[in-house]
Amino acid sequence: MPNRQATALQPLTGGLILAGGRSSRMGHDKALLKIDGTTLLNRTSQVLRDAGADLVVVSGSRPGGIPDHFDNAGPLGGIASAAPFLPDGRWLVVPVDMPGLCVSVLRPLLECAGAAANWQGHPLPFVLDLDDEVRALVEQLMERPSSERSPGTLLSCLKATHLPLDTLDTRWLVNCNTPDEWREANT
């Protein structure tokens, strides 16, 4: 596993939206759910742009997306599928199913120096300094049992900075996997 040193703050290279899941618990594609007349996918893309990402990439089998190369591999599978196609640099990695996601959630992550940062107890969203060493680590993690293939494991290996939640409304970090969670998040 890499022994990564804390690095100086880098400018944002881009944003990766994880939108490749089957949405089986929701019953239909979560990326196409609508808030204020726009899909979660379009809304999430705009939030990343507002946070400073000129390049926004979608992981998942959809028009313009990078198809998943790993069946039922969860978020780390989406990262592993996209990483070979992404340029080196600082990336915001976000799920598509987080309706409360906003720049206020992402900005503190971007202000952290180091190889990776996330909110304490919440593996997504996170910021990551992507390079060949991290790509190799992701590949190694994909060879582990499914219980060890997660963004949390990746962040642990990278010794990510875990930001305290005392300044954040955690409702912004809720992701919606079921119709009930979607209804609750939108009330």
mmCIF file with all atom_site columns, C-alpha atoms in Angstrom:
data_model
loop_
_atom_site.group_PDB
_atom_site.id
_atom_site.type_symbol
_atom_site.label_atom_id
_atom_site.label_alt_id
_atom_site.label_comp_id
_atom_site.label_asym_id
_atom_site.label_entity_id
_atom_site.label_seq_id
_atom_site.pdbx_PDB_ins_code
_atom_site.Cartn_x
_atom_site.Cartn_y
_atom_site.Cartn_z
_atom_site.occupancy
_atom_site.B_iso_or_equiv
_atom_site.pdbx_formal_charge
_atom_site.auth_seq_id
_atom_site.auth_comp_id
_atom_site.auth_asym_id
_atom_site.auth_atom_id
_atom_site.pdbx_PDB_model_num
ATOM 1   C CA . MET A 1 1   ? 0.000   0.000  0.000   1.00 0.00 ? 1   MET A CA 1
ATOM 2   C CA . PRO A 1 2   ? 1.234   3.466  -0.761  1.00 0.00 ? 2   PRO A CA 1
ATOM 3   C CA . ASN A 1 3   ? 2.964   5.460  1.932   1.00 0.00 ? 3   ASN A CA 1
ATOM 4   C CA . ARG A 1 4   ? 1.692   8.818  0.780   1.00 0.00 ? 4   ARG A CA 1
ATOM 5   C CA . GLN A 1 5   ? 2.965   12.002 2.326   1.00 0.00 ? 5   GLN A CA 1
ATOM 6   C CA . ALA A 1 6   ? 0.714   14.994 2.897   1.00 0.00 ? 6   ALA A CA 1
ATOM 7   C CA . THR A 1 7   ? 0.845   17.194 -0.158  1.00 0.00 ? 7   THR A CA 1
ATOM 8   C CA . ALA A 1 8   ? 0.291   20.881 -0.640  1.00 0.00 ? 8   ALA A CA 1
ATOM 9   C CA . LEU A 1 9   ? -3.128  21.988 -1.744  1.00 0.00 ? 9   LEU A CA 1
ATOM 10  C CA . GLN A 1 10  ? -3.615  21.367 -5.462  1.00 0.00 ? 10  GLN A CA 1
ATOM 11  C CA . PRO A 1 11  ? -6.099  23.038 -7.777  1.00 0.00 ? 11  PRO A CA 1
ATOM 12  C CA . LEU A 1 12  ? -9.159  20.993 -8.642  1.00 0.00 ? 12  LEU A CA 1
ATOM 13  C CA . THR A 1 13  ? -8.762  18.882 -11.778 1.00 0.00 ? 13  THR A CA 1
ATOM 14  C CA . GLY A 1 14  ? -12.306 17.580 -12.015 1.00 0.00 ? 14  GLY A CA 1
ATOM 15  C CA . GLY A 1 15  ? -15.303 15.880 -10.518 1.00 0.00 ? 15  GLY A CA 1
ATOM 16  C CA . LEU A 1 16  ? -16.275 12.212 -10.802 1.00 0.00 ? 16  LEU A CA 1
ATOM 17  C CA . ILE A 1 17  ? -19.950 11.338 -10.359 1.00 0.00 ? 17  ILE A CA 1
ATOM 18  C CA . LEU A 1 18  ? -20.572 7.730  -9.361  1.00 0.00 ? 18  LEU A CA 1
ATOM 19  C CA . ALA A 1 19  ? -23.769 6.881  -11.242 1.00 0.00 ? 19  ALA A CA 1
ATOM 20  C CA . GLY A 1 20  ? -23.292 3.278  -12.290 1.00 0.00 ? 20  GLY A CA 1
ATOM 21  C CA . GLY A 1 21  ? -25.327 1.327  -9.779  1.00 0.00 ? 21  GLY A CA 1
ATOM 22  C CA . ARG A 1 22  ? -28.367 -0.731 -10.662 1.00 0.00 ? 22  ARG A CA 1
ATOM 23  C CA . SER A 1 23  ? -30.697 1.333  -8.421  1.00 0.00 ? 23  SER A CA 1
ATOM 24  C CA . SER A 1 24  ? -32.413 -1.949 -7.526  1.00 0.00 ? 24  SER A CA 1
ATOM 25  C CA . ARG A 1 25  ? -33.658 -0.742 -4.120  1.00 0.00 ? 25  ARG A CA 1
ATOM 26  C CA . MET A 1 26  ? -35.023 2.463  -5.658  1.00 0.00 ? 26  MET A CA 1
ATOM 27  C CA . GLY A 1 27  ? -36.770 0.584  -8.458  1.00 0.00 ? 27  GLY A CA 1
ATOM 28  C CA . HIS A 1 28  ? -35.558 2.938  -11.224 1.00 0.00 ? 28  HIS A CA 1
ATOM 29  C CA . ASP A 1 29  ? -32.447 4.901  -12.163 1.00 0.00 ? 29  ASP A CA 1
ATOM 30  C CA . LYS A 1 30  ? -31.605 7.255  -9.274  1.00 0.00 ? 30  LYS A CA 1
ATOM 31  C CA . ALA A 1 31  ? -29.653 9.549  -11.585 1.00 0.00 ? 31  ALA A CA 1
ATOM 32  C CA . LEU A 1 32  ? -32.916 10.420 -13.359 1.00 0.00 ? 32  LEU A CA 1
ATOM 33  C CA . LEU A 1 33  ? -34.849 11.379 -10.210 1.00 0.00 ? 33  LEU A CA 1
ATOM 34  C CA . LYS A 1 34  ? -35.822 15.043 -10.338 1.00 0.00 ? 34  LYS A CA 1
ATOM 35  C CA . ILE A 1 35  ? -35.371 17.933 -7.938  1.00 0.00 ? 35  ILE A CA 1
ATOM 36  C CA . ASP A 1 36  ? -36.790 21.304 -8.949  1.00 0.00 ? 36  ASP A CA 1
ATOM 37  C CA . GLY A 1 37  ? -37.247 20.085 -12.516 1.00 0.00 ? 37  GLY A CA 1
ATOM 38  C CA . THR A 1 38  ? -33.706 18.795 -13.058 1.00 0.00 ? 38  THR A CA 1
ATOM 39  C CA . THR A 1 39  ? -32.307 15.283 -12.732 1.00 0.00 ? 39  THR A CA 1
ATOM 40  C CA . LEU A 1 40  ? -29.990 14.342 -9.897  1.00 0.00 ? 40  LEU A CA 1
ATOM 41  C CA . LEU A 1 41  ? -27.297 13.695 -12.499 1.00 0.00 ? 41  LEU A CA 1
ATOM 42  C CA . ASN A 1 42  ? -27.591 17.196 -13.975 1.00 0.00 ? 42  ASN A CA 1
ATOM 43  C CA . ARG A 1 43  ? -27.896 18.780 -10.533 1.00 0.00 ? 43  ARG A CA 1
ATOM 44  C CA . THR A 1 44  ? -24.791 16.952 -9.265  1.00 0.00 ? 44  THR A CA 1
ATOM 45  C CA . SER A 1 45  ? -22.853 17.981 -12.385 1.00 0.00 ? 45  SER A CA 1
ATOM 46  C CA . GLN A 1 46  ? -23.772 21.612 -11.748 1.00 0.00 ? 46  GLN A CA 1
ATOM 47  C CA . VAL A 1 47  ? -22.741 21.416 -8.075  1.00 0.00 ? 47  VAL A CA 1
ATOM 48  C CA . LEU A 1 48  ? -19.322 20.105 -9.153  1.00 0.00 ? 48  LEU A CA 1
ATOM 49  C CA . ARG A 1 49  ? -18.962 22.920 -11.692 1.00 0.00 ? 49  ARG A CA 1
ATOM 50  C CA . ASP A 1 50  ? -19.981 25.455 -9.057  1.00 0.00 ? 50  ASP A CA 1
ATOM 51  C CA . ALA A 1 51  ? -17.265 23.985 -6.804  1.00 0.00 ? 51  ALA A CA 1
ATOM 52  C CA . GLY A 1 52  ? -14.672 24.665 -9.505  1.00 0.00 ? 52  GLY A CA 1
ATOM 53  C CA . ALA A 1 53  ? -14.606 21.481 -11.600 1.00 0.00 ? 53  ALA A CA 1
ATOM 54  C CA . ASP A 1 54  ? -14.203 22.384 -15.266 1.00 0.00 ? 54  ASP A CA 1
ATOM 55  C CA . LEU A 1 55  ? -14.127 18.662 -16.107 1.00 0.00 ? 55  LEU A CA 1
ATOM 56  C CA . VAL A 1 56  ? -17.037 16.508 -14.889 1.00 0.00 ? 56  VAL A CA 1
ATOM 57  C CA . VAL A 1 57  ? -16.946 12.775 -15.618 1.00 0.00 ? 57  VAL A CA 1
ATOM 58  C CA . VAL A 1 58  ? -19.726 10.252 -15.028 1.00 0.00 ? 58  VAL A CA 1
ATOM 59  C CA . SER A 1 59  ? -18.999 6.674  -14.053 1.00 0.00 ? 59  SER A CA 1
ATOM 60  C CA . GLY A 1 60  ? -21.701 4.337  -15.319 1.00 0.00 ? 60  GLY A CA 1
ATOM 61  C CA . SER A 1 61  ? -23.209 2.917  -18.472 1.00 0.00 ? 61  SER A CA 1
ATOM 62  C CA . ARG A 1 62  ? -25.082 5.923  -19.788 1.00 0.00 ? 62  ARG A CA 1
ATOM 63  C CA . PRO A 1 63  ? -24.540 8.262  -22.725 1.00 0.00 ? 63  PRO A CA 1
ATOM 64  C CA . GLY A 1 64  ? -21.218 10.034 -22.217 1.00 0.00 ? 64  GLY A CA 1
ATOM 65  C CA . GLY A 1 65  ? -20.372 7.942  -19.158 1.00 0.00 ? 65  GLY A CA 1
ATOM 66  C CA . ILE A 1 66  ? -17.472 5.594  -18.502 1.00 0.00 ? 66  ILE A CA 1
ATOM 67  C CA . PRO A 1 67  ? -19.038 2.116  -18.326 1.00 0.00 ? 67  PRO A CA 1
ATOM 68  C CA . ASP A 1 68  ? -18.478 0.015  -15.228 1.00 0.00 ? 68  ASP A CA 1
ATOM 69  C CA . HIS A 1 69  ? -16.033 -2.806 -15.886 1.00 0.00 ? 69  HIS A CA 1
ATOM 70  C CA . PHE A 1 70  ? -16.838 -4.635 -12.656 1.00 0.00 ? 70  PHE A CA 1
ATOM 71  C CA . ASP A 1 71  ? -20.233 -6.200 -11.993 1.00 0.00 ? 71  ASP A CA 1
ATOM 72  C CA . ASN A 1 72  ? -21.880 -5.372 -8.675  1.00 0.00 ? 72  ASN A CA 1
ATOM 73  C CA . ALA A 1 73  ? -18.691 -3.797 -7.313  1.00 0.00 ? 73  ALA A CA 1
ATOM 74  C CA . GLY A 1 74  ? -20.266 -0.712 -5.757  1.00 0.00 ? 74  GLY A CA 1
ATOM 75  C CA . PRO A 1 75  ? -18.681 2.733  -5.653  1.00 0.00 ? 75  PRO A CA 1
ATOM 76  C CA . LEU A 1 76  ? -15.098 1.439  -5.678  1.00 0.00 ? 76  LEU A CA 1
ATOM 77  C CA . GLY A 1 77  ? -15.896 -0.449 -8.889  1.00 0.00 ? 77  GLY A CA 1
ATOM 78  C CA . GLY A 1 78  ? -17.017 2.829  -10.458 1.00 0.00 ? 78  GLY A CA 1
ATOM 79  C CA . ILE A 1 79  ? -13.826 4.531  -9.315  1.00 0.00 ? 79  ILE A CA 1
ATOM 80  C CA . ALA A 1 80  ? -11.728 1.615  -10.613 1.00 0.00 ? 80  ALA A CA 1
ATOM 81  C CA . SER A 1 81  ? -13.523 1.743  -13.978 1.00 0.00 ? 81  SER A CA 1
ATOM 82  C CA . ALA A 1 82  ? -13.056 5.492  -14.397 1.00 0.00 ? 82  ALA A CA 1
ATOM 83  C CA . ALA A 1 83  ? -9.580  6.030  -12.896 1.00 0.00 ? 83  ALA A CA 1
ATOM 84  C CA . PRO A 1 84  ? -7.586  4.812  -15.934 1.00 0.00 ? 84  PRO A CA 1
ATOM 85  C CA . PHE A 1 85  ? -9.327  7.433  -18.080 1.00 0.00 ? 85  PHE A CA 1
ATOM 86  C CA . LEU A 1 86  ? -8.919  10.377 -15.710 1.00 0.00 ? 86  LEU A CA 1
ATOM 87  C CA . PRO A 1 87  ? -5.936  12.728 -15.790 1.00 0.00 ? 87  PRO A CA 1
ATOM 88  C CA . ASP A 1 88  ? -3.706  12.962 -12.744 1.00 0.00 ? 88  ASP A CA 1
ATOM 89  C CA . GLY A 1 89  ? -4.737  15.613 -10.263 1.00 0.00 ? 89  GLY A CA 1
ATOM 90  C CA . ARG A 1 90  ? -7.183  16.532 -7.524  1.00 0.00 ? 90  ARG A CA 1
ATOM 91  C CA . TRP A 1 91  ? -10.638 14.994 -7.981  1.00 0.00 ? 91  TRP A CA 1
ATOM 92  C CA . LEU A 1 92  ? -13.911 15.384 -6.138  1.00 0.00 ? 92  LEU A CA 1
ATOM 93  C CA . VAL A 1 93  ? -15.652 12.004 -6.049  1.00 0.00 ? 93  VAL A CA 1
ATOM 94  C CA . VAL A 1 94  ? -19.386 12.180 -5.364  1.00 0.00 ? 94  VAL A CA 1
ATOM 95  C CA . PRO A 1 95  ? -22.372 9.839  -5.543  1.00 0.00 ? 95  PRO A CA 1
ATOM 96  C CA . VAL A 1 96  ? -25.268 10.734 -7.812  1.00 0.00 ? 96  VAL A CA 1
ATOM 97  C CA . ASP A 1 97  ? -27.844 9.894  -5.126  1.00 0.00 ? 97  ASP A CA 1
ATOM 98  C CA . MET A 1 98  ? -27.063 12.682 -2.656  1.00 0.00 ? 98  MET A CA 1
ATOM 99  C CA . PRO A 1 99  ? -29.829 15.294 -3.168  1.00 0.00 ? 99  PRO A CA 1
ATOM 100 C CA . GLY A 1 100 ? -28.464 17.666 -0.493  1.00 0.00 ? 100 GLY A CA 1
ATOM 101 C CA . LEU A 1 101 ? -25.014 17.897 -2.038  1.00 0.00 ? 101 LEU A CA 1
ATOM 102 C CA . CYS A 1 102 ? -23.896 21.502 -2.382  1.00 0.00 ? 102 CYS A CA 1
ATOM 103 C CA . VAL A 1 103 ? -20.753 23.582 -2.645  1.00 0.00 ? 103 VAL A CA 1
ATOM 104 C CA . SER A 1 104 ? -20.842 24.155 1.139   1.00 0.00 ? 104 SER A CA 1
ATOM 105 C CA . VAL A 1 105 ? -20.267 20.411 1.587   1.00 0.00 ? 105 VAL A CA 1
ATOM 106 C CA . LEU A 1 106 ? -17.452 20.236 -0.967  1.00 0.00 ? 106 LEU A CA 1
ATOM 107 C CA . ARG A 1 107 ? -15.497 23.424 -0.245  1.00 0.00 ? 107 ARG A CA 1
ATOM 108 C CA . PRO A 1 108 ? -14.017 22.249 3.101   1.00 0.00 ? 108 PRO A CA 1
ATOM 109 C CA . LEU A 1 109 ? -12.838 19.035 1.424   1.00 0.00 ? 109 LEU A CA 1
ATOM 110 C CA . LEU A 1 110 ? -11.087 21.060 -1.249  1.00 0.00 ? 110 LEU A CA 1
ATOM 111 C CA . GLU A 1 111 ? -9.371  23.175 1.383   1.00 0.00 ? 111 GLU A CA 1
ATOM 112 C CA . CYS A 1 112 ? -7.660  20.132 2.921   1.00 0.00 ? 112 CYS A CA 1
ATOM 113 C CA . ALA A 1 113 ? -4.050  19.459 2.044   1.00 0.00 ? 113 ALA A CA 1
ATOM 114 C CA . GLY A 1 114 ? -3.124  15.809 1.742   1.00 0.00 ? 114 GLY A CA 1
ATOM 115 C CA . ALA A 1 115 ? -3.809  12.845 -0.509  1.00 0.00 ? 115 ALA A CA 1
ATOM 116 C CA . ALA A 1 116 ? -7.509  12.533 0.379   1.00 0.00 ? 116 ALA A CA 1
ATOM 117 C CA . ALA A 1 117 ? -10.195 13.988 2.633   1.00 0.00 ? 117 ALA A CA 1
ATOM 118 C CA . ASN A 1 118 ? -13.764 13.119 3.600   1.00 0.00 ? 118 ASN A CA 1
ATOM 119 C CA . TRP A 1 119 ? -16.310 13.974 6.290   1.00 0.00 ? 119 TRP A CA 1
ATOM 120 C CA . GLN A 1 120 ? -15.928 11.862 9.447   1.00 0.00 ? 120 GLN A CA 1
ATOM 121 C CA . GLY A 1 121 ? -18.083 8.731  9.170   1.00 0.00 ? 121 GLY A CA 1
ATOM 122 C CA . HIS A 1 122 ? -19.067 9.496  5.559   1.00 0.00 ? 122 HIS A CA 1
ATOM 123 C CA . PRO A 1 123 ? -16.835 7.961  2.877   1.00 0.00 ? 123 PRO A CA 1
ATOM 124 C CA . LEU A 1 124 ? -18.619 9.917  0.153   1.00 0.00 ? 124 LEU A CA 1
ATOM 125 C CA . PRO A 1 125 ? -18.122 12.568 -1.040  1.00 0.00 ? 125 PRO A CA 1
ATOM 126 C CA . PHE A 1 126 ? -14.347 12.810 -0.881  1.00 0.00 ? 126 PHE A CA 1
ATOM 127 C CA . VAL A 1 127 ? -11.442 14.604 -2.502  1.00 0.00 ? 127 VAL A CA 1
ATOM 128 C CA . LEU A 1 128 ? -8.542  12.562 -3.848  1.00 0.00 ? 128 LEU A CA 1
ATOM 129 C CA . ASP A 1 129 ? -5.171  13.291 -5.426  1.00 0.00 ? 129 ASP A CA 1
ATOM 130 C CA . LEU A 1 130 ? -5.221  10.799 -8.297  1.00 0.00 ? 130 LEU A CA 1
ATOM 131 C CA . ASP A 1 131 ? -2.003  9.477  -9.791  1.00 0.00 ? 131 ASP A CA 1
ATOM 132 C CA . ASP A 1 132 ? -0.559  6.131  -10.912 1.00 0.00 ? 132 ASP A CA 1
ATOM 133 C CA . GLU A 1 133 ? 0.136   5.089  -7.334  1.00 0.00 ? 133 GLU A CA 1
ATOM 134 C CA . VAL A 1 134 ? -3.518  5.582  -6.376  1.00 0.00 ? 134 VAL A CA 1
ATOM 135 C CA . ARG A 1 135 ? -4.695  3.822  -9.553  1.00 0.00 ? 135 ARG A CA 1
ATOM 136 C CA . ALA A 1 136 ? -2.530  0.817  -8.591  1.00 0.00 ? 136 ALA A CA 1
ATOM 137 C CA . LEU A 1 137 ? -3.977  0.849  -5.069  1.00 0.00 ? 137 LEU A CA 1
ATOM 138 C CA . VAL A 1 138 ? -7.531  0.882  -6.433  1.00 0.00 ? 138 VAL A CA 1
ATOM 139 C CA . GLU A 1 139 ? -6.686  -2.092 -8.679  1.00 0.00 ? 139 GLU A CA 1
ATOM 140 C CA . GLN A 1 140 ? -5.283  -3.964 -5.665  1.00 0.00 ? 140 GLN A CA 1
ATOM 141 C CA . LEU A 1 141 ? -8.402  -3.228 -3.633  1.00 0.00 ? 141 LEU A CA 1
ATOM 142 C CA . MET A 1 142 ? -10.591 -4.600 -6.431  1.00 0.00 ? 142 MET A CA 1
ATOM 143 C CA . GLU A 1 143 ? -8.874  -7.964 -5.942  1.00 0.00 ? 143 GLU A CA 1
ATOM 144 C CA . ARG A 1 144 ? -9.955  -8.116 -2.282  1.00 0.00 ? 144 ARG A CA 1
ATOM 145 C CA . PRO A 1 145 ? -13.168 -9.710 -1.012  1.00 0.00 ? 145 PRO A CA 1
ATOM 146 C CA . SER A 1 146 ? -16.235 -7.557 -1.667  1.00 0.00 ? 146 SER A CA 1
ATOM 147 C CA . SER A 1 147 ? -16.475 -6.627 2.027   1.00 0.00 ? 147 SER A CA 1
ATOM 148 C CA . GLU A 1 148 ? -13.098 -4.849 1.713   1.00 0.00 ? 148 GLU A CA 1
ATOM 149 C CA . ARG A 1 149 ? -13.814 -3.054 -1.588  1.00 0.00 ? 149 ARG A CA 1
ATOM 150 C CA . SER A 1 150 ? -15.144 0.327  -0.603  1.00 0.00 ? 150 SER A CA 1
ATOM 151 C CA . PRO A 1 151 ? -14.327 4.016  -0.696  1.00 0.00 ? 151 PRO A CA 1
ATOM 152 C CA . GLY A 1 152 ? -13.796 3.752  3.076   1.00 0.00 ? 152 GLY A CA 1
ATOM 153 C CA . THR A 1 153 ? -11.045 1.178  2.579   1.00 0.00 ? 153 THR A CA 1
ATOM 154 C CA . LEU A 1 154 ? -9.429  3.366  -0.086  1.00 0.00 ? 154 LEU A CA 1
ATOM 155 C CA . LEU A 1 155 ? -9.542  6.394  2.205   1.00 0.00 ? 155 LEU A CA 1
ATOM 156 C CA . SER A 1 156 ? -8.074  4.368  5.058   1.00 0.00 ? 156 SER A CA 1
ATOM 157 C CA . CYS A 1 157 ? -5.181  3.175  2.884   1.00 0.00 ? 157 CYS A CA 1
ATOM 158 C CA . LEU A 1 158 ? -4.517  6.772  1.837   1.00 0.00 ? 158 LEU A CA 1
ATOM 159 C CA . LYS A 1 159 ? -4.643  7.983  5.447   1.00 0.00 ? 159 LYS A CA 1
ATOM 160 C CA . ALA A 1 160 ? -7.331  10.477 4.494   1.00 0.00 ? 160 ALA A CA 1
ATOM 161 C CA . THR A 1 161 ? -8.101  13.526 6.570   1.00 0.00 ? 161 THR A CA 1
ATOM 162 C CA . HIS A 1 162 ? -11.517 13.051 8.219   1.00 0.00 ? 162 HIS A CA 1
ATOM 163 C CA . LEU A 1 163 ? -13.182 16.420 8.709   1.00 0.00 ? 163 LEU A CA 1
ATOM 164 C CA . PRO A 1 164 ? -15.260 16.791 11.893  1.00 0.00 ? 164 PRO A CA 1
ATOM 165 C CA . LEU A 1 165 ? -19.003 17.119 11.425  1.00 0.00 ? 165 LEU A CA 1
ATOM 166 C CA . ASP A 1 166 ? -19.456 19.911 13.987  1.00 0.00 ? 166 ASP A CA 1
ATOM 167 C CA . THR A 1 167 ? -19.697 22.571 11.241  1.00 0.00 ? 167 THR A CA 1
ATOM 168 C CA . LEU A 1 168 ? -21.868 20.646 8.790   1.00 0.00 ? 168 LEU A CA 1
ATOM 169 C CA . ASP A 1 169 ? -25.568 19.876 8.578   1.00 0.00 ? 169 ASP A CA 1
ATOM 170 C CA . THR A 1 170 ? -25.378 16.109 8.021   1.00 0.00 ? 170 THR A CA 1
ATOM 171 C CA . ARG A 1 171 ? -28.688 16.136 6.113   1.00 0.00 ? 171 ARG A CA 1
ATOM 172 C CA . TRP A 1 172 ? -26.570 17.349 3.181   1.00 0.00 ? 172 TRP A CA 1
ATOM 173 C CA . LEU A 1 173 ? -24.720 14.000 3.286   1.00 0.00 ? 173 LEU A CA 1
ATOM 174 C CA . VAL A 1 174 ? -27.787 11.755 3.061   1.00 0.00 ? 174 VAL A CA 1
ATOM 175 C CA . ASN A 1 175 ? -27.856 9.522  0.031   1.00 0.00 ? 175 ASN A CA 1
ATOM 176 C CA . CYS A 1 176 ? -31.099 7.999  -1.170  1.00 0.00 ? 176 CYS A CA 1
ATOM 177 C CA . ASN A 1 177 ? -31.277 4.318  -2.055  1.00 0.00 ? 177 ASN A CA 1
ATOM 178 C CA . THR A 1 178 ? -34.993 3.643  -1.540  1.00 0.00 ? 178 THR A CA 1
ATOM 179 C CA . PRO A 1 179 ? -38.247 5.452  -2.332  1.00 0.00 ? 179 PRO A CA 1
ATOM 180 C CA . ASP A 1 180 ? -38.770 6.069  1.406   1.00 0.00 ? 180 ASP A CA 1
ATOM 181 C CA . GLU A 1 181 ? -35.319 7.684  1.751   1.00 0.00 ? 181 GLU A CA 1
ATOM 182 C CA . TRP A 1 182 ? -36.051 9.819  -1.314  1.00 0.00 ? 182 TRP A CA 1
ATOM 183 C CA . ARG A 1 183 ? -39.372 11.010 0.114   1.00 0.00 ? 183 ARG A CA 1
ATOM 184 C CA . GLU A 1 184 ? -37.785 11.784 3.492   1.00 0.00 ? 184 GLU A CA 1
ATOM 185 C CA . ALA A 1 185 ? -34.900 13.713 1.911   1.00 0.00 ? 185 ALA A CA 1
ATOM 186 C CA . ASN A 1 186 ? -37.309 15.839 -0.076  1.00 0.00 ? 186 ASN A CA 1
ATOM 187 C CA . THR A 1 187 ? -39.682 16.862 2.739   1.00 0.00 ? 187 THR A CA 1
#
